[in-house]
PDB file of C-alpha atoms in Angstrom:
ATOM      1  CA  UNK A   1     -18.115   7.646 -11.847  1.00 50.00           C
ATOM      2  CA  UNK A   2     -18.075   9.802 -14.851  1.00 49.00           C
ATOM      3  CA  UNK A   3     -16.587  13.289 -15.440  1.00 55.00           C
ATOM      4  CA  UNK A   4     -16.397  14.998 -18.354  1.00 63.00           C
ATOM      5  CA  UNK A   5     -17.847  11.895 -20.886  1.00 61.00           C
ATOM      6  CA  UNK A   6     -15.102   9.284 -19.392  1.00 55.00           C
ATOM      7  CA  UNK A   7     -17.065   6.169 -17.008  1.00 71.00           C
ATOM      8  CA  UNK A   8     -14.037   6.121 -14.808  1.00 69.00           C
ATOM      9  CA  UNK A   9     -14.659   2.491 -12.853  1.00 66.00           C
ATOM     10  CA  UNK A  10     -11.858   3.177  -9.852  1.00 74.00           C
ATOM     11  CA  UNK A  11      -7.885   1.812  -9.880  1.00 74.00           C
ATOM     12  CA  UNK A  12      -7.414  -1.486 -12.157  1.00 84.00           C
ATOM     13  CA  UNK A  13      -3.497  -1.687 -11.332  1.00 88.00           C
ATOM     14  CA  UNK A  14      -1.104   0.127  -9.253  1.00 91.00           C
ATOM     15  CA  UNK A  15       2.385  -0.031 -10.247  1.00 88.00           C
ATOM     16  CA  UNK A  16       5.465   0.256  -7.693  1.00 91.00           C
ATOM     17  CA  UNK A  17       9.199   0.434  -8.462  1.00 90.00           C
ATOM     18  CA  UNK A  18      11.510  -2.096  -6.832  1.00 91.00           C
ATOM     19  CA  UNK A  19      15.035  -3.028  -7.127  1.00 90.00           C
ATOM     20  CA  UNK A  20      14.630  -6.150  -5.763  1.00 93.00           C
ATOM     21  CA  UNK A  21      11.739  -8.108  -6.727  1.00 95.00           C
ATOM     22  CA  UNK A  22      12.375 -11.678  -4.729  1.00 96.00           C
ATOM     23  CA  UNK A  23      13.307  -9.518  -1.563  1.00 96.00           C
ATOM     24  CA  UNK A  24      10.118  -6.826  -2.379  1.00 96.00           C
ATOM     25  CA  UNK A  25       7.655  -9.640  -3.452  1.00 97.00           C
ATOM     26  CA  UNK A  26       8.143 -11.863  -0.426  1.00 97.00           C
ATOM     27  CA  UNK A  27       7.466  -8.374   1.723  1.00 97.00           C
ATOM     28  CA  UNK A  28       4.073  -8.037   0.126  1.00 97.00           C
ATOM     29  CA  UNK A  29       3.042 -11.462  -0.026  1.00 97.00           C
ATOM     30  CA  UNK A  30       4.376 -13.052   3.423  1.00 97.00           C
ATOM     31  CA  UNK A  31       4.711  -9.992   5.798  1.00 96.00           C
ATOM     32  CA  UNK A  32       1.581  -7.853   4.393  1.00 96.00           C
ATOM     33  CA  UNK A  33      -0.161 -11.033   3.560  1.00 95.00           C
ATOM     34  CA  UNK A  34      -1.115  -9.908  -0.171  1.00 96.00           C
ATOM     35  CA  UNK A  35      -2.949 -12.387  -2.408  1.00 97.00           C
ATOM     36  CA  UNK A  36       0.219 -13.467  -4.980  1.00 97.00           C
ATOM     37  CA  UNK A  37      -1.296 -13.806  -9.154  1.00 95.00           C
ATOM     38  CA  UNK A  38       1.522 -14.571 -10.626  1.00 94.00           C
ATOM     39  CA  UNK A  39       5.445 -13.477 -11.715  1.00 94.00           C
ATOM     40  CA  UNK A  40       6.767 -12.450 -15.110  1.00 94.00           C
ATOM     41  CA  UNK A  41      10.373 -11.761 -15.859  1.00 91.00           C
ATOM     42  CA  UNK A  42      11.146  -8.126 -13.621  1.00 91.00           C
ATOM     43  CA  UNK A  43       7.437  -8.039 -12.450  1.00 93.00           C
ATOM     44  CA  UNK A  44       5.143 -10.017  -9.814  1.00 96.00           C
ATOM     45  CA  UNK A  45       1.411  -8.920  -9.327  1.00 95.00           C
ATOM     46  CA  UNK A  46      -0.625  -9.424  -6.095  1.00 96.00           C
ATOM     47  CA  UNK A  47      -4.939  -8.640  -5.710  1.00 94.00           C
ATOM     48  CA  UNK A  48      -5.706  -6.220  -3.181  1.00 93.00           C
ATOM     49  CA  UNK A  49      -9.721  -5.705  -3.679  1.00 91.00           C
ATOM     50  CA  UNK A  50     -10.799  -4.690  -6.661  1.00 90.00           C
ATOM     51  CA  UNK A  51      -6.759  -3.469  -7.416  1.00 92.00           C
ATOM     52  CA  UNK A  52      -4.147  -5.390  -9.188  1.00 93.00           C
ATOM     53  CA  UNK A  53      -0.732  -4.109  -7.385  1.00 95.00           C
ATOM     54  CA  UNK A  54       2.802  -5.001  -9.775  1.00 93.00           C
ATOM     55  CA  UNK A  55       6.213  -4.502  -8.114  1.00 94.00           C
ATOM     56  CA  UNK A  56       8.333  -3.948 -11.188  1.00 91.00           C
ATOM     57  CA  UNK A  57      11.805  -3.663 -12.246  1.00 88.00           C
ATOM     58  CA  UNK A  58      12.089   0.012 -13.296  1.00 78.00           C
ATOM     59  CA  UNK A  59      12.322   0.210 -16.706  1.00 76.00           C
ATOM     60  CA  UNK A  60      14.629   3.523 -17.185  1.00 77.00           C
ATOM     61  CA  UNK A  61      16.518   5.268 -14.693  1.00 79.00           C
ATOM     62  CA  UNK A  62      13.554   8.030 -14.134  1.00 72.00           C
ATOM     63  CA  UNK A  63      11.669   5.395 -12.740  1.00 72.00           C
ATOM     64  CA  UNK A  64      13.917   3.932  -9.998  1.00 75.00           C
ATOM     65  CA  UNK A  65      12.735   5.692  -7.026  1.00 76.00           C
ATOM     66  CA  UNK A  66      10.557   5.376  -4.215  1.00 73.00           C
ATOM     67  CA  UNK A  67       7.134   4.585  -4.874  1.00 74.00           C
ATOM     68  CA  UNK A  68       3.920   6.816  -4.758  1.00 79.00           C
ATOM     69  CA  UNK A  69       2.206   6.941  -1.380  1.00 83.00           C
ATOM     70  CA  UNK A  70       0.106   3.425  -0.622  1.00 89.00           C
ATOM     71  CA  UNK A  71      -2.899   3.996   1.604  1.00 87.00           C
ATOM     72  CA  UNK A  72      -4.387   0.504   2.982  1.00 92.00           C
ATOM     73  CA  UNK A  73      -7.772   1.027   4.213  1.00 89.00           C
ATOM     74  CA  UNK A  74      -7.983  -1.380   7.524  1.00 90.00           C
ATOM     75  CA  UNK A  75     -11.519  -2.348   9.340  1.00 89.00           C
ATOM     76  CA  UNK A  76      -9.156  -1.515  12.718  1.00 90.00           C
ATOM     77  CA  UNK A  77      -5.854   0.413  12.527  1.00 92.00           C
ATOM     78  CA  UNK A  78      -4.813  -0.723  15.712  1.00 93.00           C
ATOM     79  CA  UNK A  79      -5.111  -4.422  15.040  1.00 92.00           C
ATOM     80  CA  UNK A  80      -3.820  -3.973  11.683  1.00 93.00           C
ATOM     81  CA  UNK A  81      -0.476  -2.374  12.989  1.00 94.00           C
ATOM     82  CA  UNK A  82      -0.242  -4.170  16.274  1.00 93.00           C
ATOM     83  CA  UNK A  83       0.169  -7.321  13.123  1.00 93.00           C
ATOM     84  CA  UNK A  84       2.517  -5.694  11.399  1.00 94.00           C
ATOM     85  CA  UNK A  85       4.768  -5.317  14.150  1.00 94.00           C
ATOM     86  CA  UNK A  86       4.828  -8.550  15.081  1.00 93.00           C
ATOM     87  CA  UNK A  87       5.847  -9.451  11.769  1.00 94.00           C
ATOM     88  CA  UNK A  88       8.795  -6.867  12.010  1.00 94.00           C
ATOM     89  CA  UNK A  89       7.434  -3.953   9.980  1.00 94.00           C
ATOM     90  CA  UNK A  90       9.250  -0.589  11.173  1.00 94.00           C
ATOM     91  CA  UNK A  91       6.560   2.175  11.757  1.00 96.00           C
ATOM     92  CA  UNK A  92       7.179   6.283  11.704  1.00 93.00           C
ATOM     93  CA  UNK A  93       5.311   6.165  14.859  1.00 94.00           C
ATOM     94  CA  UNK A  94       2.136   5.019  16.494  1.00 96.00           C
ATOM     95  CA  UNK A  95      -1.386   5.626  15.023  1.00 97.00           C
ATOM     96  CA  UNK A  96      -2.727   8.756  14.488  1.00 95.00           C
ATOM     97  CA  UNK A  97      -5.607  10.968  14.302  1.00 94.00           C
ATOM     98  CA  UNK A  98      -5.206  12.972  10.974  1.00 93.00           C
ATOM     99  CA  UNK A  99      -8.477  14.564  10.236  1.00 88.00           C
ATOM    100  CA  UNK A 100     -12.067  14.989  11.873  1.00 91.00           C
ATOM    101  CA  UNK A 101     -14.746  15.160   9.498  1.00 89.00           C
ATOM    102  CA  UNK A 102     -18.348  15.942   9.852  1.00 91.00           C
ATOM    103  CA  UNK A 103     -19.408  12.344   9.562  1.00 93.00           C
ATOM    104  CA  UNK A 104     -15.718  10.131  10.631  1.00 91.00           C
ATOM    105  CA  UNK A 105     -12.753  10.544  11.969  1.00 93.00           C
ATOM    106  CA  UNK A 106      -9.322   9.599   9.485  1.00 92.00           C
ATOM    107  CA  UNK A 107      -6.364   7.419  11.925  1.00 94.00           C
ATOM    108  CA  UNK A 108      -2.819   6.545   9.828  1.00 92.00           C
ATOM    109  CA  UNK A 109       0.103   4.814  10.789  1.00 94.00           C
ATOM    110  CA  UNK A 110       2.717   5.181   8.193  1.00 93.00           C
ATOM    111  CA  UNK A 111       5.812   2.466   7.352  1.00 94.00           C
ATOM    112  CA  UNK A 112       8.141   1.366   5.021  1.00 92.00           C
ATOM    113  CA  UNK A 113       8.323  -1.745   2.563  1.00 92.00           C
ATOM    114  CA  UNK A 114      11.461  -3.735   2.175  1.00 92.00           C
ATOM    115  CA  UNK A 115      13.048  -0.483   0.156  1.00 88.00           C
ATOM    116  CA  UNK A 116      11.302   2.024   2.641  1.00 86.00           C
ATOM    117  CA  UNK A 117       8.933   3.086  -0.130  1.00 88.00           C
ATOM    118  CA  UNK A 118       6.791   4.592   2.013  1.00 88.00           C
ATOM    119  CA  UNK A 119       3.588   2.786   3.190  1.00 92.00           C
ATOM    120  CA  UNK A 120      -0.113   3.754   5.108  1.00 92.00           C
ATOM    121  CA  UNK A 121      -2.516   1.998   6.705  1.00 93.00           C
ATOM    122  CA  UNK A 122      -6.002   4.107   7.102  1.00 91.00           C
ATOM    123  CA  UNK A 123      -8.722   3.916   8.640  1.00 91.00           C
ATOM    124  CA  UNK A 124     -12.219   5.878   8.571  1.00 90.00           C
ATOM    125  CA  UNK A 125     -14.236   5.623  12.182  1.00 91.00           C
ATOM    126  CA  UNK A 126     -17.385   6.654  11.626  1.00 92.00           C
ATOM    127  CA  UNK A 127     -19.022   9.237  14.335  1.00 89.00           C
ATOM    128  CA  UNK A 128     -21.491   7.740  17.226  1.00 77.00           C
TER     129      UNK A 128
END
């Protein structure tokens, strides 16, 4: 996609702030099920897609706070969270219908990670 003379290509990395890396990188990797890369010292990284995802030690003190919304697009919501459940991940509530547009409809279901920074799965059903 280009705008304005830059060939964006999409995300390459996401990074989210953790204070606990073991307790935050066994979250993503056993109960979400995330692909694990590999660990450096105050960072692990994990392949979701085309994304690279790093939990990270923050670095200053303007950086330790909850993360930056994550929206996981799921094939089906419900199986997705019904999943997550099992595995003892806390939703805000059931899934949802957000948004009808001309072509879809948008269903969330929102959570927390091990540091309730907060967490979405989403999912676009397309229109008979």
């Amino acid at each position: 996609m280009s705008n304005d003379g830059i060939a964006w290509q999409g995300l390459g990395q996401v990074a989210v702030a953790v204070r606990d890396l073991e307790k935050q990188t066994a979250f993503y990797r056993d109960t979400l099920g995330h692909p694990f890369l590999f660990a450096i010292p105050n960072a692990a990284f994990f392949q979701l897609g085309s994304v690279r995802l790093m939990l990270t030690k923050a670095e200053k003190p303007d950086f330790d706070h909850p993360a930056s919304i994550l929206y996981y697009k799921v094939e089906d919501l419900q199986a997705a969270h019904r999943t997550l459940a099992t595995r003892g991940v806390r939703f805000e509530g059931d899934p949802h219908l957000v948004a009808r547009m001309p072509d879809h409809d948008l269903w969330m279901a929102f959570f927390g990670d091990a540091e309730e920074n907060l967490l979405a799965l989403m999912s676009e059903l397309p229109k008979a």
